[in-house]
Short mmCIF file of N, CA and C in Angstrom, two decimals:
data_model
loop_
_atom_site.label_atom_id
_atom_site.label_comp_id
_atom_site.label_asym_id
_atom_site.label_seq_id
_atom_site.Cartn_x
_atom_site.Cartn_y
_atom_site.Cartn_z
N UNK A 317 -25.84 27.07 52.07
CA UNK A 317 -26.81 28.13 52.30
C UNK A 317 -26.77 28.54 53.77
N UNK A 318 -26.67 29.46 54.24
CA UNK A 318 -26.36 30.53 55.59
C UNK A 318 -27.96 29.95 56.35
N UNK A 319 -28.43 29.48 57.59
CA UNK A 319 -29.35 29.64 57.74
C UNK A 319 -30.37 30.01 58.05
N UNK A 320 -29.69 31.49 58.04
CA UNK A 320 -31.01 32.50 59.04
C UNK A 320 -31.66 33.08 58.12
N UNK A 321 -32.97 33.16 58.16
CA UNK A 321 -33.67 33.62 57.45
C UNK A 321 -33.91 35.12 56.73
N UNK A 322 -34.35 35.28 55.51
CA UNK A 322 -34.01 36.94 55.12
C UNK A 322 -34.81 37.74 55.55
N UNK A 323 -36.46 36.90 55.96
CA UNK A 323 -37.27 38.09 56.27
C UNK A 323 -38.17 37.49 57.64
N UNK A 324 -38.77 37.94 58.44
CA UNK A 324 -39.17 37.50 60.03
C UNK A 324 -40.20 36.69 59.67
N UNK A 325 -41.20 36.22 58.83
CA UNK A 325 -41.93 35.54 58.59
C UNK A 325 -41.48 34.34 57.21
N UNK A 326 -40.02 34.08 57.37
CA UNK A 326 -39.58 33.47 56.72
C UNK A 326 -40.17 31.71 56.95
N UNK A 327 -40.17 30.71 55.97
CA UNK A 327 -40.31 29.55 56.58
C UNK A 327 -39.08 28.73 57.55
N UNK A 328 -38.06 29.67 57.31
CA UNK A 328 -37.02 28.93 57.73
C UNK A 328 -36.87 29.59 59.33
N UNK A 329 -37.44 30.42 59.90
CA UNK A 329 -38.38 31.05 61.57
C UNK A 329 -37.73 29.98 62.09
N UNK A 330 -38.18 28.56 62.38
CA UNK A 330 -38.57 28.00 62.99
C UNK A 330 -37.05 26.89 63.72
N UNK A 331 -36.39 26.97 62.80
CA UNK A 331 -34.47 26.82 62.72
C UNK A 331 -33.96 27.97 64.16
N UNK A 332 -34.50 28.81 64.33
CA UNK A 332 -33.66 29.91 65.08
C UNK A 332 -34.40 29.60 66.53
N UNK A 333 -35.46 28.75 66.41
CA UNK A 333 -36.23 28.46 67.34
C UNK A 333 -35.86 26.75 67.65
N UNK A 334 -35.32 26.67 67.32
CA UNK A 334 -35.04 24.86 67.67
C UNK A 334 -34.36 24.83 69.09
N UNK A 335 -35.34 23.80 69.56
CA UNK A 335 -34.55 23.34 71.52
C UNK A 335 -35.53 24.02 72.24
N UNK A 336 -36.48 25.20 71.78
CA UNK A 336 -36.54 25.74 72.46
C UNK A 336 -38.39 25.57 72.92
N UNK A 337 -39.12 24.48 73.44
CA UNK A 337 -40.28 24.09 73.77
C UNK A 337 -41.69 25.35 73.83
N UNK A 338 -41.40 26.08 74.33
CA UNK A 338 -41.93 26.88 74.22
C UNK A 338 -42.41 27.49 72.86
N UNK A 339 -41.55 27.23 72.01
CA UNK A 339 -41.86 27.48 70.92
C UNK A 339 -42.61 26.17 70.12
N UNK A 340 -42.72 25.41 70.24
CA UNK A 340 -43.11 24.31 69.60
C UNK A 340 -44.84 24.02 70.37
N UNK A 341 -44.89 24.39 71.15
CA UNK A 341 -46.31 24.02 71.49
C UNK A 341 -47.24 25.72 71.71
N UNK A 342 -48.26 25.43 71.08
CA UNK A 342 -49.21 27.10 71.11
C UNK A 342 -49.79 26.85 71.93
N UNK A 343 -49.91 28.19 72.91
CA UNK A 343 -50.66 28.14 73.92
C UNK A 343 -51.98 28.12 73.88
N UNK A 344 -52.78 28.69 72.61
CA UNK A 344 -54.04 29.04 72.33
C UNK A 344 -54.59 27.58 72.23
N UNK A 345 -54.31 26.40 72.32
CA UNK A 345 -54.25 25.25 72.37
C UNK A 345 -54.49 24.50 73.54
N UNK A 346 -54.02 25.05 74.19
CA UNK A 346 -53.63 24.49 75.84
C UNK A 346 -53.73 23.42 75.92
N UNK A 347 -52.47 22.88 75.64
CA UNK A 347 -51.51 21.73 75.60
C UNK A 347 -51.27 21.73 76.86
N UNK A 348 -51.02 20.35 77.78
CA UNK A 348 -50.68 20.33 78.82
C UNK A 348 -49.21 19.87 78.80
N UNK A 349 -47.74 20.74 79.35
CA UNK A 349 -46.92 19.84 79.37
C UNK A 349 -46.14 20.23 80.38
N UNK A 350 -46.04 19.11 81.05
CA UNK A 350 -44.59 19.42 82.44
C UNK A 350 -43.36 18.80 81.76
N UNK A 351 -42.40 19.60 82.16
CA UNK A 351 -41.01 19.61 81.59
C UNK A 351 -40.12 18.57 82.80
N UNK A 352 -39.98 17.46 81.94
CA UNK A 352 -39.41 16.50 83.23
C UNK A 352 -37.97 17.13 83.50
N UNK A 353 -37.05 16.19 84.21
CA UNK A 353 -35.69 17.27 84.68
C UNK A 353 -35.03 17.27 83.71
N UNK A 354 -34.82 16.35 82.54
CA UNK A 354 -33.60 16.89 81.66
C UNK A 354 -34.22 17.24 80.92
N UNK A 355 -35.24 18.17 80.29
CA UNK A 355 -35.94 19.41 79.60
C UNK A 355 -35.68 20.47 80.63
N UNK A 356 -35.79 20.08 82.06
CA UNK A 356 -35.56 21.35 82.44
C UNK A 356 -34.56 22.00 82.41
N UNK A 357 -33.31 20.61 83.05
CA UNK A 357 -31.99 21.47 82.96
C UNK A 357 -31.35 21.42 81.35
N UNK A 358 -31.83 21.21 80.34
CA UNK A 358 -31.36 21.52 79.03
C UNK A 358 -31.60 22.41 78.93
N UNK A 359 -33.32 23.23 78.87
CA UNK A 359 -33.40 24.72 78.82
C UNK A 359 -32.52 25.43 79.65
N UNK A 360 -32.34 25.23 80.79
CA UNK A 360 -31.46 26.40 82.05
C UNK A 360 -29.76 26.55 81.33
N UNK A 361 -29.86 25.21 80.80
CA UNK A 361 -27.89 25.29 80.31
C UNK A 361 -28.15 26.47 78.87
N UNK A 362 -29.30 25.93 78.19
CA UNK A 362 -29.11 26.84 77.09
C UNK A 362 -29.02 28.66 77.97
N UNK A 363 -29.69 28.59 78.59
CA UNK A 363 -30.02 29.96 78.76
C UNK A 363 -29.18 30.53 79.50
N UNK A 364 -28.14 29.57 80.65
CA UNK A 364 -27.04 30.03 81.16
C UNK A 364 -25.98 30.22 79.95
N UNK A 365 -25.96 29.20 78.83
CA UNK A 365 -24.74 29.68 78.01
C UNK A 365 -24.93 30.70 77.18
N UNK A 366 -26.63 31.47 76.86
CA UNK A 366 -26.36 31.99 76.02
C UNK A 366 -26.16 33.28 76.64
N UNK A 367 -26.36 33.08 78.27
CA UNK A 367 -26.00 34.89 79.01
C UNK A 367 -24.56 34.78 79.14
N UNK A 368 -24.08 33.62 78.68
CA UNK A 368 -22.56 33.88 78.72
C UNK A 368 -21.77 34.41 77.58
N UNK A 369 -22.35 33.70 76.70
CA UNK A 369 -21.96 34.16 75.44
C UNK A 369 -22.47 35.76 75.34
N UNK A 370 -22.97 36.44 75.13
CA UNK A 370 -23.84 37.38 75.37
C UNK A 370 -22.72 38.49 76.45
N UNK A 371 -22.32 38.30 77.68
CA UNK A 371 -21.39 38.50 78.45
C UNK A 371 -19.92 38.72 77.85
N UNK A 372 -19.40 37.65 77.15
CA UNK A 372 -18.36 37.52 76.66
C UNK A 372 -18.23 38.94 75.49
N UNK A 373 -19.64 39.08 74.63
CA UNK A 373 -19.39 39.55 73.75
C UNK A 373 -19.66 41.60 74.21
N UNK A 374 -19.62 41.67 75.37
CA UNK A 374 -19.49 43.03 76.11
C UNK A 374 -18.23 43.31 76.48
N UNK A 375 -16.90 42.34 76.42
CA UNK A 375 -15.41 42.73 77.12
C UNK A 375 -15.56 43.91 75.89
N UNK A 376 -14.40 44.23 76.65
CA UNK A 376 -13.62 45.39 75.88
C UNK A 376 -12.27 45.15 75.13
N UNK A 377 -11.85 44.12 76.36
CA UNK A 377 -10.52 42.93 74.96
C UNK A 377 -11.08 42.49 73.94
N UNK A 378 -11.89 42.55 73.73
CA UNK A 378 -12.70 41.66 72.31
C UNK A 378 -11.61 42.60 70.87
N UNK A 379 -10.57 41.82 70.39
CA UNK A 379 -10.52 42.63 68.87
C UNK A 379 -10.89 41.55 67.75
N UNK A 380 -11.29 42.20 66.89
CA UNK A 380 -11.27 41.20 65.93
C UNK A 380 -9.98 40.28 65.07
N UNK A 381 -9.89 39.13 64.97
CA UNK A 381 -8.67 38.46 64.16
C UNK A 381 -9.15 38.08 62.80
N UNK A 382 -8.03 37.63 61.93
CA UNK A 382 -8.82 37.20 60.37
C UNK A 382 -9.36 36.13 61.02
N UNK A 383 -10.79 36.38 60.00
CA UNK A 383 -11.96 35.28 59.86
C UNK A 383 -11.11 34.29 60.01
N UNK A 384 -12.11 32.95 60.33
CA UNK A 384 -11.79 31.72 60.08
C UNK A 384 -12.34 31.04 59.61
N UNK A 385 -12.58 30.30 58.22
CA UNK A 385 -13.03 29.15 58.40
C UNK A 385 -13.60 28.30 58.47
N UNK A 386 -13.15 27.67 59.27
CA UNK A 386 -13.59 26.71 60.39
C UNK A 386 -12.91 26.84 61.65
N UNK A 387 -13.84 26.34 62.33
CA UNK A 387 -13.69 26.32 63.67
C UNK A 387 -14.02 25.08 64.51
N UNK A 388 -13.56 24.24 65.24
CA UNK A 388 -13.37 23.00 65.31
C UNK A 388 -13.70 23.13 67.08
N UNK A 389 -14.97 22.11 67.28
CA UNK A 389 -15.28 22.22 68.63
C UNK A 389 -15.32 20.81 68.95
N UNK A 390 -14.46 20.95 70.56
CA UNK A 390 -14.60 19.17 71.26
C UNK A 390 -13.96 18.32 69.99
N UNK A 391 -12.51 18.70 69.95
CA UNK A 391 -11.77 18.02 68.90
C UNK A 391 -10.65 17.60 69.54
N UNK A 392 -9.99 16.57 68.73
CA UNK A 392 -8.35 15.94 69.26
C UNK A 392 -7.22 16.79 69.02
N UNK A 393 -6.51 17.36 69.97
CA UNK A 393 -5.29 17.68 69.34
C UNK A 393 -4.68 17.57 67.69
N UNK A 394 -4.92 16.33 67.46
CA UNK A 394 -4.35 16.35 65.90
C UNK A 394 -5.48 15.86 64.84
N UNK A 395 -6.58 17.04 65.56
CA UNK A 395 -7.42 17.15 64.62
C UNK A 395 -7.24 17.14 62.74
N UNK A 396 -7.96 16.06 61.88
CA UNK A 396 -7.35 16.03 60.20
C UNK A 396 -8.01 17.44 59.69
N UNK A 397 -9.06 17.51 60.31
CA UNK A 397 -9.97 18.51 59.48
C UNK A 397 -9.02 19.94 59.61
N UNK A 398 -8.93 20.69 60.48
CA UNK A 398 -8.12 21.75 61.22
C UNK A 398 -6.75 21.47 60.29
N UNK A 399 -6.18 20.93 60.51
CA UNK A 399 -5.12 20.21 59.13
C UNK A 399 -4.97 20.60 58.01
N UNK A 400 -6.14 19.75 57.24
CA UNK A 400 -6.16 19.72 56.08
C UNK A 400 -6.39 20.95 55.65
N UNK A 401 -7.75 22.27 56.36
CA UNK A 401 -8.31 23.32 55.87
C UNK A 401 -6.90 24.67 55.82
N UNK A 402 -5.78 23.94 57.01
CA UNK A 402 -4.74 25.13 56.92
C UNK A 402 -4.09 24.67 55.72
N UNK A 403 -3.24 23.46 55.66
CA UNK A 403 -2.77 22.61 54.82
C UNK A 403 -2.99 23.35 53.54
N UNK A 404 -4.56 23.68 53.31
CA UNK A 404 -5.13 24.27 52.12
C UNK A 404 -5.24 26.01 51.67
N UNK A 405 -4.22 26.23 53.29
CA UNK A 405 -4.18 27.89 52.69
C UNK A 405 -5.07 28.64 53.27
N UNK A 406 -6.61 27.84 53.53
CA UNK A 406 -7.29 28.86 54.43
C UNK A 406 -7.07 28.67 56.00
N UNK A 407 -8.08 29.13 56.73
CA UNK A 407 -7.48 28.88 58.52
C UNK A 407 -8.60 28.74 58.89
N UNK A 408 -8.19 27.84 59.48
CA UNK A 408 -8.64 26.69 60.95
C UNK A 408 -7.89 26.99 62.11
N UNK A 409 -9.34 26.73 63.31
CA UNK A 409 -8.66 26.33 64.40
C UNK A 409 -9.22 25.34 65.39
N UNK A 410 -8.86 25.14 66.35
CA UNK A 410 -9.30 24.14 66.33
C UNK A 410 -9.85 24.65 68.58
N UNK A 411 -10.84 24.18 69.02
CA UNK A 411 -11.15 24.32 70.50
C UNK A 411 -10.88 22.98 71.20
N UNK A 412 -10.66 21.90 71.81
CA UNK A 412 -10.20 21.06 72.23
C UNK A 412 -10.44 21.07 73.93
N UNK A 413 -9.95 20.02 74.64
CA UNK A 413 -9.74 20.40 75.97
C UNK A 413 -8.29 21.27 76.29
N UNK A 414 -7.37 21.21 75.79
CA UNK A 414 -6.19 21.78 75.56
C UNK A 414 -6.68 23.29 75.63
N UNK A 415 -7.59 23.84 74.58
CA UNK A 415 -7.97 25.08 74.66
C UNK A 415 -9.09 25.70 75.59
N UNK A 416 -8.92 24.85 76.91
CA UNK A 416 -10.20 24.81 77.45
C UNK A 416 -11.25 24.07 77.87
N UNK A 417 -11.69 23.59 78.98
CA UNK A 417 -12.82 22.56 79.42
C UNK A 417 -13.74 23.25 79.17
N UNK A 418 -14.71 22.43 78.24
CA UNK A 418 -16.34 23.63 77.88
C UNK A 418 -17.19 23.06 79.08
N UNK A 419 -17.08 22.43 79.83
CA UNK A 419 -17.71 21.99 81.11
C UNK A 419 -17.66 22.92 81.97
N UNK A 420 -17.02 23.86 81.65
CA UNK A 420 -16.46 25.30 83.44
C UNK A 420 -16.85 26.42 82.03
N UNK A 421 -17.26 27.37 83.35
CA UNK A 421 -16.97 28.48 82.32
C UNK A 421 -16.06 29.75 81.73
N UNK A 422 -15.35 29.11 82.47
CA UNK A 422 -13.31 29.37 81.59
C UNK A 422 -13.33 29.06 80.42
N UNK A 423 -13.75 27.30 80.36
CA UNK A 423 -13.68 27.23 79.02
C UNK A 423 -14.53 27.74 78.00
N UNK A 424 -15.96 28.00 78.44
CA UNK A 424 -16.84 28.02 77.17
C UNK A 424 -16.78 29.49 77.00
N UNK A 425 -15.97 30.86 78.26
CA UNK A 425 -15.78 32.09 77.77
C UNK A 425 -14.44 31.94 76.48
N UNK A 426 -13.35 31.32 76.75
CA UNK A 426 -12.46 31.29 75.86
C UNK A 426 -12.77 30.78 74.47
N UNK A 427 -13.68 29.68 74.26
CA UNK A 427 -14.32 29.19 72.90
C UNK A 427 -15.52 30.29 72.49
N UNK A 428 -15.91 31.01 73.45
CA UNK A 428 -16.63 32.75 73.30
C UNK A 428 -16.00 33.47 72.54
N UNK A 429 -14.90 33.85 73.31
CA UNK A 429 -14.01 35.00 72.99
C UNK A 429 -13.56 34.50 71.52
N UNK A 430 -12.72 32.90 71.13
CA UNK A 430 -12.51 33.18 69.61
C UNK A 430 -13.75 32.91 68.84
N UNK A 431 -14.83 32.43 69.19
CA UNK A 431 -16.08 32.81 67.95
C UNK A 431 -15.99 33.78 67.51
N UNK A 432 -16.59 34.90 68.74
CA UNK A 432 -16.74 36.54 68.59
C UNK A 432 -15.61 37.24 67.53
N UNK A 433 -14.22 36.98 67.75
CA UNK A 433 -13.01 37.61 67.70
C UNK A 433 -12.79 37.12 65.92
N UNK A 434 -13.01 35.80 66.02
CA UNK A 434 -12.40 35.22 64.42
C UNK A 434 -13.91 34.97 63.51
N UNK A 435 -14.86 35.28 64.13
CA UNK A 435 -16.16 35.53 63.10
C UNK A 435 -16.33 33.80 62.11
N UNK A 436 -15.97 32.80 62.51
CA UNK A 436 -15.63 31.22 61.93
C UNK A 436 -17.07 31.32 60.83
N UNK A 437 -16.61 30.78 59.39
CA UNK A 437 -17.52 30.69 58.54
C UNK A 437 -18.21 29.42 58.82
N UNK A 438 -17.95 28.29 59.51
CA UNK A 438 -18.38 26.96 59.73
C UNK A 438 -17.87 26.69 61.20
N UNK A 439 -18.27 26.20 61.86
CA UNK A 439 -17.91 25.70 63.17
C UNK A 439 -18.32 24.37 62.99
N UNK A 440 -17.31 23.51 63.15
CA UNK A 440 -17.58 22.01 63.23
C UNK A 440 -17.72 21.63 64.63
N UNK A 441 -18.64 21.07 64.50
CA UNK A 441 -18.89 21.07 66.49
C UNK A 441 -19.27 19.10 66.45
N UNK A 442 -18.29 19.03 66.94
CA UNK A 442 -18.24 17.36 67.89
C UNK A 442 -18.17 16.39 69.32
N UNK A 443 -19.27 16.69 69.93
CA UNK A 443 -19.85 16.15 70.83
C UNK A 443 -19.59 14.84 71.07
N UNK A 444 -19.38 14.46 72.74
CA UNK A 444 -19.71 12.98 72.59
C UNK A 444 -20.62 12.02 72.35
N UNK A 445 -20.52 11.30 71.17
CA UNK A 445 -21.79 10.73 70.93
C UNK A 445 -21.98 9.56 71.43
N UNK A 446 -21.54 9.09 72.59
CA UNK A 446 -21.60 7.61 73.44
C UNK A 446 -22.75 7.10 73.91
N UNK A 447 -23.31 8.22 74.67
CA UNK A 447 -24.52 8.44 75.51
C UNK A 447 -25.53 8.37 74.60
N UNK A 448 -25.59 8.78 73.30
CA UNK A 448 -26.61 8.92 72.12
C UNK A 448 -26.94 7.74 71.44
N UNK A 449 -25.99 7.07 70.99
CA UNK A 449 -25.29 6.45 70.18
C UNK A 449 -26.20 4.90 70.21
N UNK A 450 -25.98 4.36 69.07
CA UNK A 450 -27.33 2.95 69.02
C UNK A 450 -26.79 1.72 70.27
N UNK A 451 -25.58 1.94 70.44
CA UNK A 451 -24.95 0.64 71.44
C UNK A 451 -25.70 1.41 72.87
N UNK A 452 -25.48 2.65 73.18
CA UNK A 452 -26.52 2.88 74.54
C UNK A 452 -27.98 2.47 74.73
N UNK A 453 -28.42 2.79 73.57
CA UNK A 453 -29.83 2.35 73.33
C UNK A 453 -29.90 0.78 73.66
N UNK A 454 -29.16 -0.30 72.93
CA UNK A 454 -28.70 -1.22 73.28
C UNK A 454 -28.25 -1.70 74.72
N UNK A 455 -27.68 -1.03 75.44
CA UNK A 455 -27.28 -1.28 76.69
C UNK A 455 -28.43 -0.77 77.81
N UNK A 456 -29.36 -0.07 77.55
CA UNK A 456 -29.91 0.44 78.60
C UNK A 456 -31.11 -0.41 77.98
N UNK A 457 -31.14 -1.55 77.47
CA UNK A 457 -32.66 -1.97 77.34
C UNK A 457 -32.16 -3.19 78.45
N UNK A 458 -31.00 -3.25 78.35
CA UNK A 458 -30.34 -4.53 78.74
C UNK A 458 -30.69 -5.36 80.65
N UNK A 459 -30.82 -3.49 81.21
CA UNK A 459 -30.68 -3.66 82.67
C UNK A 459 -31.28 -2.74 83.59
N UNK A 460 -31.82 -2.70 84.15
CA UNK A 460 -31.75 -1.24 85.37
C UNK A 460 -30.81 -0.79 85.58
N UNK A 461 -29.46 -1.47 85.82
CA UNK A 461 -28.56 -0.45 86.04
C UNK A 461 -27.35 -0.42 84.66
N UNK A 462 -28.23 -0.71 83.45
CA UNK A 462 -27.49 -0.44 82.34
C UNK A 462 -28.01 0.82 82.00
N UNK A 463 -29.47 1.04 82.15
CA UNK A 463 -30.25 2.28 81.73
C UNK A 463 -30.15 3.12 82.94
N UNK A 464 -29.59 2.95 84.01
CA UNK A 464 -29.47 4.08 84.93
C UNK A 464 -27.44 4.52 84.69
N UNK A 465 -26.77 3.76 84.07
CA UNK A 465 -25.53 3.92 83.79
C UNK A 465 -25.34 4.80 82.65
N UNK A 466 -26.66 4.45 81.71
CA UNK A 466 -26.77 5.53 80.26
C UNK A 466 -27.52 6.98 81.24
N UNK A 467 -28.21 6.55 81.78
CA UNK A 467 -28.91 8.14 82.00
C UNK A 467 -27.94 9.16 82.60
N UNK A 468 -27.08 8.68 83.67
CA UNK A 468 -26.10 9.27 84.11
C UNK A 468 -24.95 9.94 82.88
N UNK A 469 -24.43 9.08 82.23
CA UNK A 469 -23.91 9.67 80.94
C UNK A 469 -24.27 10.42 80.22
N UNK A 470 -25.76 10.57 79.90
CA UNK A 470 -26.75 11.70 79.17
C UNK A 470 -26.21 12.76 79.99
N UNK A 471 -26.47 12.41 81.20
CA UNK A 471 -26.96 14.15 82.27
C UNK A 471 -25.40 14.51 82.32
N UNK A 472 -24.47 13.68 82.31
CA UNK A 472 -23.08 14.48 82.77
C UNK A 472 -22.41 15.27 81.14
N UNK A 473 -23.42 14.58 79.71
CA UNK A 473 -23.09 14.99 78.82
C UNK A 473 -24.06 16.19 78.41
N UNK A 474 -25.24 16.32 78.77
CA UNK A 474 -26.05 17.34 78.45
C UNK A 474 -25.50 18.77 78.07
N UNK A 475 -24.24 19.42 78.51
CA UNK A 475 -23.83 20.46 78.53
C UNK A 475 -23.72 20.70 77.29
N UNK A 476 -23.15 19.30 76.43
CA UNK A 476 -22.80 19.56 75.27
C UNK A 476 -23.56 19.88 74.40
N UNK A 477 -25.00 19.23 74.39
CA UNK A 477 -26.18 19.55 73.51
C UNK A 477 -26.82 20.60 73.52
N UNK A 478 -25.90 21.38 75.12
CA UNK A 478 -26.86 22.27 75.29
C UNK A 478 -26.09 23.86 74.37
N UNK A 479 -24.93 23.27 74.52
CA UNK A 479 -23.84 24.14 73.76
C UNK A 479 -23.50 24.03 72.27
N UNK A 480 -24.12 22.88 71.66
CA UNK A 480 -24.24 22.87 70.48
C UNK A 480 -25.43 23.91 70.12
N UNK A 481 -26.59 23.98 70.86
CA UNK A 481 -27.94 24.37 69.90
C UNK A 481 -27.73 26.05 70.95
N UNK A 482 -26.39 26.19 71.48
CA UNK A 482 -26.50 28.07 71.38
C UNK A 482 -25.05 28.39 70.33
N UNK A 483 -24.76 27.80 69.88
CA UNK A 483 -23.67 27.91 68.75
C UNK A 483 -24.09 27.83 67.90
N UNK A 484 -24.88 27.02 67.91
CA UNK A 484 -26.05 26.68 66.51
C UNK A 484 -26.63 27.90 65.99
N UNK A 485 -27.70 28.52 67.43
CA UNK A 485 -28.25 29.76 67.11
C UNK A 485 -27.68 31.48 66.86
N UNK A 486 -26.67 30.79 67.18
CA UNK A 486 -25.04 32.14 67.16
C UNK A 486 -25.17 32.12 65.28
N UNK A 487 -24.86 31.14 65.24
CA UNK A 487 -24.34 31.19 63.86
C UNK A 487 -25.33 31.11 62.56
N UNK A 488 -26.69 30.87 62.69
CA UNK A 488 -27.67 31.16 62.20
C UNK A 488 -27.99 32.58 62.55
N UNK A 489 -28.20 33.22 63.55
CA UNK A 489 -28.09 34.82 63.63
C UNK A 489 -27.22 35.25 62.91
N UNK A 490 -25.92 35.37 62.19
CA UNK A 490 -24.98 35.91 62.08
C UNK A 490 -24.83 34.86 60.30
N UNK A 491 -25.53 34.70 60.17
CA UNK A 491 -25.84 33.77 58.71
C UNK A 491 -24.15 32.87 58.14
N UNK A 492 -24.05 31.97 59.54
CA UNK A 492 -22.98 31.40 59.29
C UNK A 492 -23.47 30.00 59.33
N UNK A 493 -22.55 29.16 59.47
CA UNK A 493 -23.06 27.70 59.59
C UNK A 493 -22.23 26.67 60.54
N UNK A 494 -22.90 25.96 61.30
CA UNK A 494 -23.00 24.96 62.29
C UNK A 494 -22.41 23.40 61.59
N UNK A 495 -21.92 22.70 61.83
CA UNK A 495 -22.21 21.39 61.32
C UNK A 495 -21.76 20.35 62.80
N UNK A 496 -22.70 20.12 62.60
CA UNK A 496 -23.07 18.43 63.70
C UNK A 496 -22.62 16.99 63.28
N UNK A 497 -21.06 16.92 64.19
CA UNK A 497 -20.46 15.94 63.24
C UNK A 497 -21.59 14.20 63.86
N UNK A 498 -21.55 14.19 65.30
CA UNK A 498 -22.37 12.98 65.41
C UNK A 498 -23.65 13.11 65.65
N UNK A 499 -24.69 11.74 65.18
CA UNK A 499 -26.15 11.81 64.71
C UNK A 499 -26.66 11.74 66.33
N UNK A 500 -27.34 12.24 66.69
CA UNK A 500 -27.88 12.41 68.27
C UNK A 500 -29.15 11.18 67.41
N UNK A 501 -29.46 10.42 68.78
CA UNK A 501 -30.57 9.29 68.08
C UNK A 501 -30.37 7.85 67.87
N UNK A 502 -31.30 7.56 67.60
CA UNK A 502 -31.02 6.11 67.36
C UNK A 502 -30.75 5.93 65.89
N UNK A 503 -29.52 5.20 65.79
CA UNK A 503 -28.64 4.93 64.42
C UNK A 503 -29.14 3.39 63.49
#
């Protein structure tokens, strides 16, 4: 099922709004909340990537290529999935560091440019899940400088979460679909 909703007061609203705090707390309420630093700089990455994306999608090189797919983000070179889906006749491709560091924004205009261009029916998007993952949780109960070794890993990985949930919202606008290969959380 595509997940953007069919009509503006849909129940499913609230999907196109995910990450985004402001939306989750009513002001008529007056909730008190300060946004510690990695809420802050998660919002600023979303909002820097999505004026990029946004940017990207004003060139004038922009043509369209056949659909794809899938579309394969923060993957290995010999990605199976990308593989198997050509393997099968339809097309895949795959974004990698090869195609680009999504850390600069070289790379995340070039993983721009083929969203926009190949219109991907699924984007498989795979993040590092180290920093997330139940053994960090595990390690940062362990020490001060086990939990200051995880926090550092969060913040140098943040980009990614922050680039998952504007791909996310790309493709829910455009009633396509996202999939989140690792569980962010405790496992």
């Amino acid at each position: 099922e595509p997940c953007a909703a069919d009509s503006p007061s849909s129940p499913l609203d609230h999907l196109l709004n995910a990450g985004d705090w402001e939306y989750d707390f009513d002001p008529d309420h007056n909730h008190q909340y300060n946004m510690n630093y990695i809420q802050s700089k998660f919002n600023n990455l979303v909002s820097q990537f999505t004026a990029e994306l946004n940017e990207v999608s004003t060139w004038d090189s922009l043509r369209h290529q056949p659909r794809l797919q899938v579309l394969e983000v923060f993957c290995s070179p010999e990605s199976e999935l990308t593989r198997q889906v050509n393997q099968l006749g339809y097309r895949a491709s795959r974004h990698g560091i090869q195609e680009g560091d999504l850390s600069s924004k070289g790379g995340r205009q070039q993983l721009f440019k083929t969203l926009l261009e190949s219109r991907p029916q699924h984007v498989w998007f795979s993040p590092t899940c180290g920093p997330w993952c139940a053994w960090s949780f595990l390690n940062e109960s362990q020490s001060v400088a086990g939990f200051q070794h995880v926090q550092e890993q969060r913040d140098q990985h943040l980009y990614q979460l922050a680039l998952g949930l504007v791909l996310y919202r790309y493709q829910c606008i455009h009633q396509r679909h996202l999939h989140w290969e690792q569980q962010i959380g405790r496992a």
